[in-house]
mmCIF file of C-alpha atoms in Angstrom:
data_model
loop_
_atom_site.group_PDB
_atom_site.id
_atom_site.type_symbol
_atom_site.label_atom_id
_atom_site.label_comp_id
_atom_site.label_asym_id
_atom_site.label_seq_id
_atom_site.Cartn_x
_atom_site.Cartn_y
_atom_site.Cartn_z
ATOM 1 C CA UNK A 22 145.292 114.908 120.184
ATOM 2 C CA UNK A 23 143.685 114.216 123.592
ATOM 3 C CA UNK A 24 145.525 114.159 126.888
ATOM 4 C CA UNK A 25 147.180 110.897 127.915
ATOM 5 C CA UNK A 26 148.152 109.505 131.318
ATOM 6 C CA UNK A 27 151.273 107.428 131.932
ATOM 7 C CA UNK A 28 150.077 105.602 135.073
ATOM 8 C CA UNK A 29 146.411 104.661 135.357
ATOM 9 C CA UNK A 30 144.480 103.638 138.461
ATOM 10 C CA UNK A 31 144.270 100.126 137.019
ATOM 11 C CA UNK A 32 148.067 99.965 136.738
ATOM 12 C CA UNK A 33 148.480 101.276 140.297
ATOM 13 C CA UNK A 34 146.081 98.622 141.601
ATOM 14 C CA UNK A 35 147.829 95.954 139.503
ATOM 15 C CA UNK A 36 151.135 96.876 141.158
ATOM 16 C CA UNK A 37 149.578 96.674 144.632
ATOM 17 C CA UNK A 38 147.938 93.329 143.826
ATOM 18 C CA UNK A 39 151.245 91.894 142.587
ATOM 19 C CA UNK A 40 152.973 92.943 145.812
ATOM 20 C CA UNK A 41 150.189 91.521 147.981
ATOM 21 C CA UNK A 42 150.263 88.191 146.131
ATOM 22 C CA UNK A 43 153.912 87.969 147.181
ATOM 23 C CA UNK A 44 152.966 88.549 150.836
ATOM 24 C CA UNK A 45 149.868 86.428 151.503
ATOM 25 C CA UNK A 46 149.965 82.612 151.437
ATOM 26 C CA UNK A 47 149.431 80.779 148.145
ATOM 27 C CA UNK A 48 145.768 80.328 147.278
ATOM 28 C CA UNK A 49 144.605 83.600 148.865
ATOM 29 C CA UNK A 50 142.771 85.585 146.186
ATOM 30 C CA UNK A 51 143.459 89.327 145.907
ATOM 31 C CA UNK A 52 140.742 91.131 143.946
ATOM 32 C CA UNK A 53 139.286 94.573 143.402
ATOM 33 C CA UNK A 54 136.262 95.380 145.572
ATOM 34 C CA UNK A 55 133.088 97.163 144.454
ATOM 35 C CA UNK A 56 132.337 94.849 141.556
ATOM 36 C CA UNK A 57 128.622 94.384 140.858
ATOM 37 C CA UNK A 58 127.119 90.890 140.703
ATOM 38 C CA UNK A 59 130.363 89.201 141.738
ATOM 39 C CA UNK A 60 130.208 86.740 144.646
ATOM 40 C CA UNK A 61 132.889 86.442 147.309
ATOM 41 C CA UNK A 62 135.822 84.218 146.356
ATOM 42 C CA UNK A 63 135.323 80.562 147.154
ATOM 43 C CA UNK A 64 138.390 80.119 149.406
ATOM 44 C CA UNK A 65 138.186 80.801 153.135
ATOM 45 C CA UNK A 66 140.767 83.625 152.995
ATOM 46 C CA UNK A 67 140.750 86.462 150.458
ATOM 47 C CA UNK A 68 141.725 90.132 150.112
ATOM 48 C CA UNK A 69 139.644 92.985 148.666
ATOM 49 C CA UNK A 70 141.166 96.265 147.434
ATOM 50 C CA UNK A 71 139.214 99.534 147.467
ATOM 51 C CA UNK A 72 140.877 102.818 146.449
ATOM 52 C CA UNK A 73 139.431 105.456 148.790
ATOM 53 C CA UNK A 74 141.497 108.645 148.469
ATOM 54 C CA UNK A 75 143.775 110.539 146.052
ATOM 55 C CA UNK A 76 145.737 113.450 147.515
ATOM 56 C CA UNK A 77 148.156 115.689 145.643
ATOM 57 C CA UNK A 78 151.674 115.624 147.145
ATOM 58 C CA UNK A 79 153.279 118.497 145.242
ATOM 59 C CA UNK A 80 152.795 121.177 142.626
ATOM 60 C CA UNK A 81 153.036 119.949 139.024
ATOM 61 C CA UNK A 82 156.453 119.486 137.492
ATOM 62 C CA UNK A 83 156.293 120.263 133.767
ATOM 63 C CA UNK A 84 158.741 119.024 131.151
ATOM 64 C CA UNK A 85 158.564 119.210 127.370
ATOM 65 C CA UNK A 86 159.257 116.744 124.579
ATOM 66 C CA UNK A 87 159.912 118.264 121.168
ATOM 67 C CA UNK A 88 158.906 116.445 117.987
ATOM 68 C CA UNK A 89 160.986 118.380 115.425
ATOM 69 C CA UNK A 90 160.390 115.968 112.541
ATOM 70 C CA UNK A 91 156.620 116.177 112.779
ATOM 71 C CA UNK A 92 154.595 118.378 110.488
ATOM 72 C CA UNK A 93 153.233 120.507 112.040
ATOM 73 C CA UNK A 94 155.827 120.410 114.835
ATOM 74 C CA UNK A 95 153.652 119.271 117.754
ATOM 75 C CA UNK A 96 155.451 117.998 120.810
ATOM 76 C CA UNK A 97 154.248 117.142 124.272
ATOM 77 C CA UNK A 98 153.927 118.991 127.537
ATOM 78 C CA UNK A 99 154.397 116.442 130.356
ATOM 79 C CA UNK A 100 152.790 117.377 133.678
ATOM 80 C CA UNK A 101 153.892 115.200 136.588
ATOM 81 C CA UNK A 102 151.484 115.342 139.541
ATOM 82 C CA UNK A 103 152.780 113.175 142.418
ATOM 83 C CA UNK A 104 149.774 111.633 144.152
ATOM 84 C CA UNK A 105 149.190 109.933 147.473
ATOM 85 C CA UNK A 106 146.816 107.012 146.855
ATOM 86 C CA UNK A 107 145.084 105.445 149.852
ATOM 87 C CA UNK A 108 143.748 101.935 149.339
ATOM 88 C CA UNK A 109 141.638 100.130 151.905
ATOM 89 C CA UNK A 110 142.771 96.508 152.054
ATOM 90 C CA UNK A 111 140.075 94.257 153.545
ATOM 91 C CA UNK A 112 141.505 90.907 154.606
ATOM 92 C CA UNK A 113 138.807 88.241 155.066
ATOM 93 C CA UNK A 114 138.847 84.760 156.550
ATOM 94 C CA UNK A 115 140.097 82.724 159.505
ATOM 95 C CA UNK A 116 143.724 83.797 158.872
ATOM 96 C CA UNK A 117 142.776 87.457 158.303
ATOM 97 C CA UNK A 118 144.497 88.808 161.438
ATOM 98 C CA UNK A 119 147.822 87.182 160.535
ATOM 99 C CA UNK A 120 147.554 88.133 156.849
ATOM 100 C CA UNK A 121 146.709 91.747 157.764
ATOM 101 C CA UNK A 122 149.703 91.877 160.112
ATOM 102 C CA UNK A 123 152.031 90.617 157.367
ATOM 103 C CA UNK A 124 150.650 93.170 154.904
ATOM 104 C CA UNK A 125 150.953 96.084 157.333
ATOM 105 C CA UNK A 126 154.480 95.124 158.387
ATOM 106 C CA UNK A 127 155.884 94.509 154.908
ATOM 107 C CA UNK A 128 154.358 97.632 153.331
ATOM 108 C CA UNK A 129 156.273 99.624 155.986
ATOM 109 C CA UNK A 130 159.510 97.790 155.229
ATOM 110 C CA UNK A 131 162.202 97.856 152.572
ATOM 111 C CA UNK A 132 160.581 94.649 151.297
ATOM 112 C CA UNK A 133 157.600 96.707 150.100
ATOM 113 C CA UNK A 134 159.820 99.197 148.254
ATOM 114 C CA UNK A 135 161.742 96.442 146.482
ATOM 115 C CA UNK A 136 158.547 94.533 145.621
ATOM 116 C CA UNK A 137 156.871 97.628 144.134
ATOM 117 C CA UNK A 138 159.995 98.497 142.117
ATOM 118 C CA UNK A 139 159.893 94.973 140.628
ATOM 119 C CA UNK A 140 156.387 95.636 139.218
ATOM 120 C CA UNK A 141 157.769 98.169 136.736
ATOM 121 C CA UNK A 142 155.214 100.841 137.663
ATOM 122 C CA UNK A 143 156.112 104.209 139.201
ATOM 123 C CA UNK A 144 154.444 103.348 142.530
ATOM 124 C CA UNK A 145 155.998 103.077 145.995
ATOM 125 C CA UNK A 146 154.572 102.497 149.478
ATOM 126 C CA UNK A 147 154.626 105.477 151.839
ATOM 127 C CA UNK A 148 153.206 103.654 154.861
ATOM 128 C CA UNK A 149 150.428 101.345 156.029
ATOM 129 C CA UNK A 150 148.151 101.779 159.032
ATOM 130 C CA UNK A 151 147.986 99.260 161.829
ATOM 131 C CA UNK A 152 145.468 96.471 161.166
ATOM 132 C CA UNK A 153 142.001 96.940 162.661
ATOM 133 C CA UNK A 154 139.271 94.351 163.099
ATOM 134 C CA UNK A 155 136.007 95.303 161.422
ATOM 135 C CA UNK A 156 133.188 92.776 161.553
ATOM 136 C CA UNK A 157 131.588 91.873 158.246
ATOM 137 C CA UNK A 158 128.148 90.467 157.588
ATOM 138 C CA UNK A 159 127.966 88.520 154.333
ATOM 139 C CA UNK A 160 125.025 87.998 151.966
ATOM 140 C CA UNK A 161 123.799 85.089 154.073
ATOM 141 C CA UNK A 162 123.740 87.402 157.112
ATOM 142 C CA UNK A 163 126.623 85.519 158.725
ATOM 143 C CA UNK A 164 129.402 87.365 160.518
ATOM 144 C CA UNK A 165 132.867 86.803 159.026
ATOM 145 C CA UNK A 166 136.348 87.701 160.185
ATOM 146 C CA UNK A 167 137.653 90.827 158.477
ATOM 147 C CA UNK A 168 140.695 92.936 159.221
ATOM 148 C CA UNK A 169 141.414 96.207 157.394
ATOM 149 C CA UNK A 170 144.658 97.958 156.594
ATOM 150 C CA UNK A 171 144.896 101.309 154.825
ATOM 151 C CA UNK A 172 147.886 101.256 152.476
ATOM 152 C CA UNK A 173 149.179 104.671 151.454
ATOM 153 C CA UNK A 174 151.121 104.689 148.186
ATOM 154 C CA UNK A 175 152.845 107.310 146.071
ATOM 155 C CA UNK A 176 152.014 107.135 142.385
ATOM 156 C CA UNK A 177 153.600 109.479 139.854
ATOM 157 C CA UNK A 178 151.316 109.785 136.824
ATOM 158 C CA UNK A 179 152.432 112.049 134.006
ATOM 159 C CA UNK A 180 149.720 113.735 131.945
ATOM 160 C CA UNK A 181 150.781 114.390 128.344
ATOM 161 C CA UNK A 182 149.138 117.158 126.322
ATOM 162 C CA UNK A 183 149.973 118.503 122.854
ATOM 163 C CA UNK A 184 152.353 121.447 122.781
ATOM 164 C CA UNK A 185 153.499 123.483 119.758
ATOM 165 C CA UNK A 186 157.183 124.107 119.121
ATOM 166 C CA UNK A 187 158.893 126.429 116.637
ATOM 167 C CA UNK A 188 161.500 124.671 114.492
ATOM 168 C CA UNK A 189 162.344 127.666 112.290
ATOM 169 C CA UNK A 190 162.515 131.307 113.216
ATOM 170 C CA UNK A 191 162.987 134.176 110.729
ATOM 171 C CA UNK A 192 164.562 137.211 112.325
ATOM 172 C CA UNK A 193 164.635 140.578 110.597
ATOM 173 C CA UNK A 194 165.086 144.245 111.420
ATOM 174 C CA UNK A 195 162.564 146.957 110.737
ATOM 175 C CA UNK A 196 162.639 150.697 111.233
ATOM 176 C CA UNK A 197 159.948 151.094 113.876
ATOM 177 C CA UNK A 198 159.292 154.823 113.355
ATOM 178 C CA UNK A 199 159.001 154.390 109.574
ATOM 179 C CA UNK A 200 156.832 151.264 109.756
ATOM 180 C CA UNK A 201 154.690 152.448 112.696
ATOM 181 C CA UNK A 202 154.634 156.258 112.627
ATOM 182 C CA UNK A 203 153.926 157.945 115.952
#
């Protein structure tokens, strides 16, 4: 049985996208960056998400799940590794400064915590940097408005690996000196 992960990068990014769609105005597309052969969205304003860093926050916390009815009795060792995930949020378009300000403010607010909890994934915002303007030259060599915000999230993936358990134990006594003479 191979290792499994309870919270994938795709799920973490899905949670962030859902929260951002609740922040930016209707019609603003929020998509994953670094996709080959994909043009910019058609609308004037859009948001691109690029995961840029994964940092461990703590030592693993291991728990065990027994499967006593299985034959052989193979359970699971669950290794929780809390991670700090940094995602660069590039906000494009004429309203990019205002959209970036809303994103930065609300990811540092209780609103962000409630919105992430509503996604159903074990992800929460830690903080977001202040927005910064970073010029962008598109494929037509035209300069576009772009503001960036680094969102720092905590994700708690659990890695499951097979682990043997003993369901039955036979205990007996032996005379050590007679069985294993000196």
